[in-house]
Tab-separated table of C-alpha atoms and ligand atoms in Angstrom:
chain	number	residue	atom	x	y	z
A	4	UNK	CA	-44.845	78.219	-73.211
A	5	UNK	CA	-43.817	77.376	-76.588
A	6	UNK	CA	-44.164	73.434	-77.378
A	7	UNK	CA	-43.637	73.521	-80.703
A	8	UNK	CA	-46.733	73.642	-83.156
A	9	UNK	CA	-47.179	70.534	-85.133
A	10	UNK	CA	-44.600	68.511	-83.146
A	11	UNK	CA	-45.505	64.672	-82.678
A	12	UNK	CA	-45.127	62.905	-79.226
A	13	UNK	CA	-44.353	59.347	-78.678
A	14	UNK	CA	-45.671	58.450	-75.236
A	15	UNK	CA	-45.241	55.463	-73.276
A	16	UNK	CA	-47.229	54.218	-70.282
A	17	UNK	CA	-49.350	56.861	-71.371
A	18	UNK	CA	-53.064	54.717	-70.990
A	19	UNK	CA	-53.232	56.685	-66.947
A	20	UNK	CA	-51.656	58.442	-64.262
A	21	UNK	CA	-48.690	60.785	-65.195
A	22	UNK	CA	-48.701	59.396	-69.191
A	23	UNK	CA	-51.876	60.232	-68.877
A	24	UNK	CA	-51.134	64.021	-68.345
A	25	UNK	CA	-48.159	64.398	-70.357
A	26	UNK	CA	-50.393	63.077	-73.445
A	27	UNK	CA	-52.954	65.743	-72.554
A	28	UNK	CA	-50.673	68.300	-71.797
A	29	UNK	CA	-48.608	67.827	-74.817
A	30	UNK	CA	-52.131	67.858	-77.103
A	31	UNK	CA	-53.603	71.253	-75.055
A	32	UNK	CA	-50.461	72.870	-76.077
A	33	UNK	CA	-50.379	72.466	-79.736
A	34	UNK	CA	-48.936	68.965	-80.233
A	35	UNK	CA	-50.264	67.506	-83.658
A	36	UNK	CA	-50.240	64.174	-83.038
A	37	UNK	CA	-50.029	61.690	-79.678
A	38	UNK	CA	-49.031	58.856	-80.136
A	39	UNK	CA	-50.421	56.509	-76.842
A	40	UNK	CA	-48.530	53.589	-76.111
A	41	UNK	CA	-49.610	51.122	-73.364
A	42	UNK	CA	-49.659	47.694	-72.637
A	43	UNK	CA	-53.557	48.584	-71.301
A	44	UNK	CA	-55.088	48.869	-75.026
A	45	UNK	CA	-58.828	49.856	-73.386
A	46	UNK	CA	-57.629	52.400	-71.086
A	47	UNK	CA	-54.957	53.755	-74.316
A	48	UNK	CA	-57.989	54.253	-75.958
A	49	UNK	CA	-60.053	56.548	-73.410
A	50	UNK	CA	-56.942	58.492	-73.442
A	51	UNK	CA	-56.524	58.940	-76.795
A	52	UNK	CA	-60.260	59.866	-77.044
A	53	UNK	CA	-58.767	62.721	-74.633
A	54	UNK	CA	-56.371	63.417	-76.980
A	55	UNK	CA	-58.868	64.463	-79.929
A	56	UNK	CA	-60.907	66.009	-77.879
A	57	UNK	CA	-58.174	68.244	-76.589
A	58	UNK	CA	-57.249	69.144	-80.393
A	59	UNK	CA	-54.376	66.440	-81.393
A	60	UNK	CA	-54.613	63.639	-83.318
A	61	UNK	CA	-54.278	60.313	-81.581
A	62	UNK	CA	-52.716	56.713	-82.132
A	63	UNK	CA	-53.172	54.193	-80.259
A	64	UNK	CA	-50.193	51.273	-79.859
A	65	UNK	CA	-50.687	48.131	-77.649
A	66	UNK	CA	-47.196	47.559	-76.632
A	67	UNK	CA	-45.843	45.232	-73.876
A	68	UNK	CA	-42.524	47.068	-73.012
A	69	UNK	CA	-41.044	43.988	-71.460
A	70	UNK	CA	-40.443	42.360	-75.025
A	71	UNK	CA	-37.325	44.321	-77.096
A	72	UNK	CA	-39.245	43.441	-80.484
A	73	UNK	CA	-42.151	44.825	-79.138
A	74	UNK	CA	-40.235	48.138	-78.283
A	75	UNK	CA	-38.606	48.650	-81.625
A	76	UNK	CA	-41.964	48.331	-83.333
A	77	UNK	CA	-43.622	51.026	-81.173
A	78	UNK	CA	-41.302	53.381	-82.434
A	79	UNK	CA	-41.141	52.345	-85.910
A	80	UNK	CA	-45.496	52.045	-86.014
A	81	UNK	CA	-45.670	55.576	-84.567
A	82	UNK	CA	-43.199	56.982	-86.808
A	83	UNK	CA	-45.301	55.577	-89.501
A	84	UNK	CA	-48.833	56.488	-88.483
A	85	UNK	CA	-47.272	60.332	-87.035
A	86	UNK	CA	-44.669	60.883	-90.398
A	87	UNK	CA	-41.952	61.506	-87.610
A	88	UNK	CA	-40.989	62.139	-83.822
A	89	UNK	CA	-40.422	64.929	-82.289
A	90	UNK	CA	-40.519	63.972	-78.530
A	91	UNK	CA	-39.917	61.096	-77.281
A	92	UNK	CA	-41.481	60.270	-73.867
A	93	UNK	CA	-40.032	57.358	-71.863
A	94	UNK	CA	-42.677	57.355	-69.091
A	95	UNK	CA	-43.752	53.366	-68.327
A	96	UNK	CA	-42.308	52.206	-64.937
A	97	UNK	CA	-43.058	49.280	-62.637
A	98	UNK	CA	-42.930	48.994	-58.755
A	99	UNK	CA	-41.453	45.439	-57.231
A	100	UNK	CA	-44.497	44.769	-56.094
A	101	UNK	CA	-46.242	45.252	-59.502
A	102	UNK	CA	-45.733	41.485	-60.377
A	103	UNK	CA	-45.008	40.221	-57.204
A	104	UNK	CA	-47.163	41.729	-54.357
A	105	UNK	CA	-44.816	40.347	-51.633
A	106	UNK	CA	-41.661	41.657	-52.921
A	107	UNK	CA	-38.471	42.646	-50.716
A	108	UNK	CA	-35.173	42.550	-50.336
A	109	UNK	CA	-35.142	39.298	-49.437
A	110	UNK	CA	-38.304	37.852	-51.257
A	111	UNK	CA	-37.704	39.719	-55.045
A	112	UNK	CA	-37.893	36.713	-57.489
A	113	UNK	CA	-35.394	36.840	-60.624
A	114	UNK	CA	-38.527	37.136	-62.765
A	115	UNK	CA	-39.927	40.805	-60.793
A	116	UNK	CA	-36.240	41.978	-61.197
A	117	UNK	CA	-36.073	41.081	-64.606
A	118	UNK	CA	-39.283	42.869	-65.678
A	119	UNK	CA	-38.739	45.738	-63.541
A	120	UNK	CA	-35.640	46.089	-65.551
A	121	UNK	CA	-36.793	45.484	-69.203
A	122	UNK	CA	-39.859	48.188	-68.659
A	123	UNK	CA	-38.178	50.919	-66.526
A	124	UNK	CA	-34.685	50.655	-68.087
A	125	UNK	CA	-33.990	48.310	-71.047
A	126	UNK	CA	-37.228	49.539	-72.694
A	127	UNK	CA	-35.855	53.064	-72.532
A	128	UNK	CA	-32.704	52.459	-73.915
A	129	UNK	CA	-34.494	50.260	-76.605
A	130	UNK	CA	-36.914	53.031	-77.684
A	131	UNK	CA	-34.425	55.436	-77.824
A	132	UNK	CA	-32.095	53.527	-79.786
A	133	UNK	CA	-34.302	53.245	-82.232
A	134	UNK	CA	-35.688	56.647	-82.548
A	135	UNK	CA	-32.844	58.198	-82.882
A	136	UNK	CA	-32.411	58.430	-86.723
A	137	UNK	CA	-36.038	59.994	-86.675
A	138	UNK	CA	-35.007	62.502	-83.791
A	139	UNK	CA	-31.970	63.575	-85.580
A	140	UNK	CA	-34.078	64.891	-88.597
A	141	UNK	CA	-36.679	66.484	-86.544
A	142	UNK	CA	-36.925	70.184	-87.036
A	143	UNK	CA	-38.925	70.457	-84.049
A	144	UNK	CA	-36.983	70.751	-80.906
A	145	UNK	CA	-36.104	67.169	-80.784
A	146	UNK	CA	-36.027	65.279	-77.406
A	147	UNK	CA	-35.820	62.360	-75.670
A	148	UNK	CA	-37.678	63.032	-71.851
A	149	UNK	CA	-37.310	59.940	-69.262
A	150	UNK	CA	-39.274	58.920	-66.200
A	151	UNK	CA	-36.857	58.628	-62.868
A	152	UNK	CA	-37.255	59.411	-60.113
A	153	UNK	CA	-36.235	60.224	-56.621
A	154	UNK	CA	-35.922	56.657	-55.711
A	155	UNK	CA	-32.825	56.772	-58.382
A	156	UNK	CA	-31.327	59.407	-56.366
A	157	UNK	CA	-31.304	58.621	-52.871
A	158	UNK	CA	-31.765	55.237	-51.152
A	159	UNK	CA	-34.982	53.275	-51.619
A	160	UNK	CA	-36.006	50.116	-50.453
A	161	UNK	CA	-37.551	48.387	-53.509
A	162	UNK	CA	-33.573	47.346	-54.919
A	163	UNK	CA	-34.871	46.549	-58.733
A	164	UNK	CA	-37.041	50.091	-59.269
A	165	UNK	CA	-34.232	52.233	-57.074
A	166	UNK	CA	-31.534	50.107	-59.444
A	167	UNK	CA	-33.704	51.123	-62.531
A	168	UNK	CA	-34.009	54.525	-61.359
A	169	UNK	CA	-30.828	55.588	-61.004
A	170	UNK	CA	-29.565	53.734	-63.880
A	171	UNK	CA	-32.106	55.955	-66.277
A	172	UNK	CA	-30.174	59.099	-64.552
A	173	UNK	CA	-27.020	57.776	-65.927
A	174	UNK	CA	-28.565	56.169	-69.276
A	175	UNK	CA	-30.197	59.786	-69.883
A	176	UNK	CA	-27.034	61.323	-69.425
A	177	UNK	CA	-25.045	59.002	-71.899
A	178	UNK	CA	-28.264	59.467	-74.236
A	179	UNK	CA	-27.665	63.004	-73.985
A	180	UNK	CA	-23.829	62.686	-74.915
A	181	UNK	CA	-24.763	60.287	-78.324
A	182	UNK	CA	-27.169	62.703	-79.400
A	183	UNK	CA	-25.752	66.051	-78.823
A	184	UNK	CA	-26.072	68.511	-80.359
A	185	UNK	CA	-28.960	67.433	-82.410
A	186	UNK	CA	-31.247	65.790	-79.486
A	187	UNK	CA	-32.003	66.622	-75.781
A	188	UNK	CA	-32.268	64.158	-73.291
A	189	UNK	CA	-33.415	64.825	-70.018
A	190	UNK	CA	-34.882	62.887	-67.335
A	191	UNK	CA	-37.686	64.134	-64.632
A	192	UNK	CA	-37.785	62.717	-60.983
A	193	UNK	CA	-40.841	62.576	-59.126
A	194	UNK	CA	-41.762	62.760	-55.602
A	195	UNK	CA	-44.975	61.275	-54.826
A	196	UNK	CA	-48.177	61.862	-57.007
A	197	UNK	CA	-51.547	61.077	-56.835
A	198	UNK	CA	-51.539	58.402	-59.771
A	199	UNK	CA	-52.899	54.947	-59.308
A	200	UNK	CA	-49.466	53.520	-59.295
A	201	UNK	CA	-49.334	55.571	-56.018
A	202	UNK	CA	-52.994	54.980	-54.720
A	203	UNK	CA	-52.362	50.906	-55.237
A	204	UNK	CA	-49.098	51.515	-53.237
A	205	UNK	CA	-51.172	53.203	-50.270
A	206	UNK	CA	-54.612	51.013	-50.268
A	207	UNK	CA	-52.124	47.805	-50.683
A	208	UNK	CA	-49.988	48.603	-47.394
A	209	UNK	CA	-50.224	47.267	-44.074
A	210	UNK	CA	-51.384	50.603	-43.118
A	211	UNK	CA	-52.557	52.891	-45.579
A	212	UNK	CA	-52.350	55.912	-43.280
A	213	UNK	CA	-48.587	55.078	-42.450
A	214	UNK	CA	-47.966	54.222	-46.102
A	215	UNK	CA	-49.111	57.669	-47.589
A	216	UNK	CA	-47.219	59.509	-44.367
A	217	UNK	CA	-44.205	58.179	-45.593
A	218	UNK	CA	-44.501	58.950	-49.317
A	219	UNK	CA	-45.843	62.424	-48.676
A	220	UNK	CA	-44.139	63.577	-45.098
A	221	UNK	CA	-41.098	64.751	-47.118
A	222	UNK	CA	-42.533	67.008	-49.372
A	223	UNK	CA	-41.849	70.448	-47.984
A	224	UNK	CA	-45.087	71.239	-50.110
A	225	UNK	CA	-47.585	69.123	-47.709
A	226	UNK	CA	-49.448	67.104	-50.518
A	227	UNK	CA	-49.249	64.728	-53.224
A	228	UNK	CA	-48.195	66.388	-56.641
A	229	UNK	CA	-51.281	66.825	-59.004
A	230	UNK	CA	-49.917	64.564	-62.654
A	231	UNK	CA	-50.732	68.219	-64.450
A	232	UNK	CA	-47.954	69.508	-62.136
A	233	UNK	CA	-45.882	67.381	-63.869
A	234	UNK	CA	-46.953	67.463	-67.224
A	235	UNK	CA	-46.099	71.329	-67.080
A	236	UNK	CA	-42.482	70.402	-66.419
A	237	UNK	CA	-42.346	67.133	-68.934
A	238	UNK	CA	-43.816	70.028	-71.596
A	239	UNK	CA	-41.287	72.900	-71.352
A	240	UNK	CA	-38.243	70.622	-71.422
A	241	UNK	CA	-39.866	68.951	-74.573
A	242	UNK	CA	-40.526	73.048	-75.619
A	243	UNK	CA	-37.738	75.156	-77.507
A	244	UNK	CA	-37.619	77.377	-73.963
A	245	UNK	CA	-35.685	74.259	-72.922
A	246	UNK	CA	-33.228	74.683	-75.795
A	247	UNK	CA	-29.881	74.508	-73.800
A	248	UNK	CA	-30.726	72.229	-70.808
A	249	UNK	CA	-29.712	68.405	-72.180
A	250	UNK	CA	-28.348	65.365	-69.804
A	251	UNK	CA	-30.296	67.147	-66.733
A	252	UNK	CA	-32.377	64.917	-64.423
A	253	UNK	CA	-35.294	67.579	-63.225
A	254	UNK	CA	-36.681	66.873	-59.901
A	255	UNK	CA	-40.303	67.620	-59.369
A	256	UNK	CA	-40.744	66.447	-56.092
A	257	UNK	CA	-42.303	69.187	-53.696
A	258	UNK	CA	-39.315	70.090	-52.502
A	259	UNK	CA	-38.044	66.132	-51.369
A	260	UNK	CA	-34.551	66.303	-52.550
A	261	UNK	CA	-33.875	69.635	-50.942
A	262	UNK	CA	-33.703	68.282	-47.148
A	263	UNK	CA	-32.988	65.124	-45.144
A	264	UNK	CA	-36.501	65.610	-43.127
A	265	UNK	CA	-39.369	64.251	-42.284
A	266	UNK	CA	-42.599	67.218	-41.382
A	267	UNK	CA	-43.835	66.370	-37.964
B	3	NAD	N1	-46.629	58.331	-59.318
B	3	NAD	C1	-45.539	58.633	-58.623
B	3	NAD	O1	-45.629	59.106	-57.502
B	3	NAD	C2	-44.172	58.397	-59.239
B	3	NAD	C3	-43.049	58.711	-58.464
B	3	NAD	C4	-41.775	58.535	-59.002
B	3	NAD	C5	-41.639	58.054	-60.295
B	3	NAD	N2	-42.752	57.751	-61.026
B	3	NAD	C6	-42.535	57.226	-62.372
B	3	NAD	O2	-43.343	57.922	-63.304
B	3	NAD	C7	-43.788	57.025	-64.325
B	3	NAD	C8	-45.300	57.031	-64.390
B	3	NAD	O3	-45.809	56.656	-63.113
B	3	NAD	P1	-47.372	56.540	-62.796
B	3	NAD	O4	-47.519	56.791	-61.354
B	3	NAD	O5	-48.159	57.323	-63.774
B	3	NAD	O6	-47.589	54.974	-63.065
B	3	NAD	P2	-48.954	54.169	-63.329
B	3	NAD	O7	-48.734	52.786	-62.808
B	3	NAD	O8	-50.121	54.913	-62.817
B	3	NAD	O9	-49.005	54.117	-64.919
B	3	NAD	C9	-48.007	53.390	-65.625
B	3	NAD	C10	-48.525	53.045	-66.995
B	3	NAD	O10	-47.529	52.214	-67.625
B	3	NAD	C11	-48.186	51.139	-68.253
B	3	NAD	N3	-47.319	49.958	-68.308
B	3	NAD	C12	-46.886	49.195	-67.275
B	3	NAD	N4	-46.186	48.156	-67.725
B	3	NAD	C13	-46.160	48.259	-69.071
B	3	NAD	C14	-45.594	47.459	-70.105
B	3	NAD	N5	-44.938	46.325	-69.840
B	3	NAD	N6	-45.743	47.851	-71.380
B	3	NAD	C15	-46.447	48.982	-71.672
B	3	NAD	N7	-47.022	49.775	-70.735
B	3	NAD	C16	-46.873	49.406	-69.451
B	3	NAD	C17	-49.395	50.855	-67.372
B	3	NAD	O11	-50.405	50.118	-68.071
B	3	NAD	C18	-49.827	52.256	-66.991
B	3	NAD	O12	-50.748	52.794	-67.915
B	3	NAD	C19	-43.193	55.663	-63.971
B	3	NAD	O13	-41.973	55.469	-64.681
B	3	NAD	C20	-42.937	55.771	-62.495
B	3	NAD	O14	-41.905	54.897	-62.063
B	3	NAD	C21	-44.005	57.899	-60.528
């Protein structure tokens, strides 16, 4: 797969899980430079020790994505420290429960909304908005690649993070309209992965059994996805073999979105 040589990567949310893998995958394949952006500066670090070690450069930037100033100096610092952007990675997302480990329907305070939106959504928008003078000049297959998922594309019980979801379907696609035919925007949809956003969800549940039944018994591949699985995808539609797919929302969900089932 081509990713271009010498391109630079912006990636949020990148200090574990599937960030995690998107920075390494994006350095094994001939990225110069990684930028890590996280609001976890220790873990950011490890990663970006990853990084070198798998042959990019590495910056680390301690960002809280829930602040808008906070946001539009990411961008700016890692333009600075990377002399561009080339891909632009809007990975960081929050659960309900990630503030507020009682959160329903009926329970969600305005406060767990509101930061579920700012990181997942408003963050994204923010980011983009601001790299998009940068992305324009890129040479280097320039794109903008967003974290849904399939809880933006069919009904989900946690409203704000199904809300956020399906909102950065739509924002991706208007992203995609701005910045044709200069910029790609696409966004990727997960199904369940082994990350430890998804091993807190399971060891936090009533039943843990029950809990990883549900997020894996529609996967018409029987497992978890590996966070390299995804990687691979979040790499070719950053690559120039993605050159004509823009305002697409990729699923890579074991097969989730295909059927209406549930394996036995
Ligand atoms: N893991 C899955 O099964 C799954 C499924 C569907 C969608 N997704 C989406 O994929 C993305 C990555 O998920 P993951 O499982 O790797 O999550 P994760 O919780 O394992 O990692 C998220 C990262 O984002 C960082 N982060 C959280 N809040 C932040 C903030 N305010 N500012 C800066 N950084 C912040 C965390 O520190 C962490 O490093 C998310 O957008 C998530 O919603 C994941």
């Amino acid at each position: 797969m081509n990713t271009p040589l010498d391109s630079s990567w912006l990636v949020t949310g990148a200090a574990q899980g599937l960030g995690r893998a998107i920075a390494l995958g994006a350095a094994r394949r001939g990225a110069a430079h990684v930028t890590v952006a996280d609001v976890d500066a220790a873990a950011a670090e490890q990663v970006a020790a990853e990084v070198v070690a798998a042959g990019a450069e590495a910056t680390v930037l301690v960002v809280d994505l829930r602040r808008p100033d906070e946001v539009r100096g990411m961008v700016d610092d890692a333009v600075d420290a990377m002399g561009g952007l080339d891909t632009l990675v809007n990975n960081a997302g929050i659960l309900d429960v990630t503030f507020q480990s009682d959160a329903t329907f009926d329970t969600l305070s305005e406060d767990s909304w509101d930061a579920v939106m700012a990181v997942n959504l408003k963050a994204v928008w923010l980011a983009t908005q601001r790299a998009a003078p940068i992305l324009r000049r890129s040479t280097r297959s320039p794109s903008v690649i967003n974290a849904a998922s399939v809880s933006g594309m069919t009904g989900y019980p946690s409203p704000a993070y199904a809300a956020s979801k399906g909102a950065v379907i739509q924002l991706t696609r208007s992203c995609a309209i701005s910045l044709a035919p200069d910029v790609r925007c696409n966004s990727f949809s997960p199904g369940s992965f082994d990350t430890p956003m998804a091993r807190h969800r399971i060891a936090t549940a009533a039943d843990p059994d029950a809990q990883l039944r549900q997020m894996t018994g529609n996967h018409l591949i029987p497992r978890a996805g590996d966070p390299d699985e995804l990687a691979n995808v979040v790499c070719f539609l950053a690559s120039s073999e993605a050159s004509f797919l823009t305002g697409a929302n990729v699923p890579v969900d074991g097969g989730t979105m295909a059927w209406r089932g549930t394996r036995a």
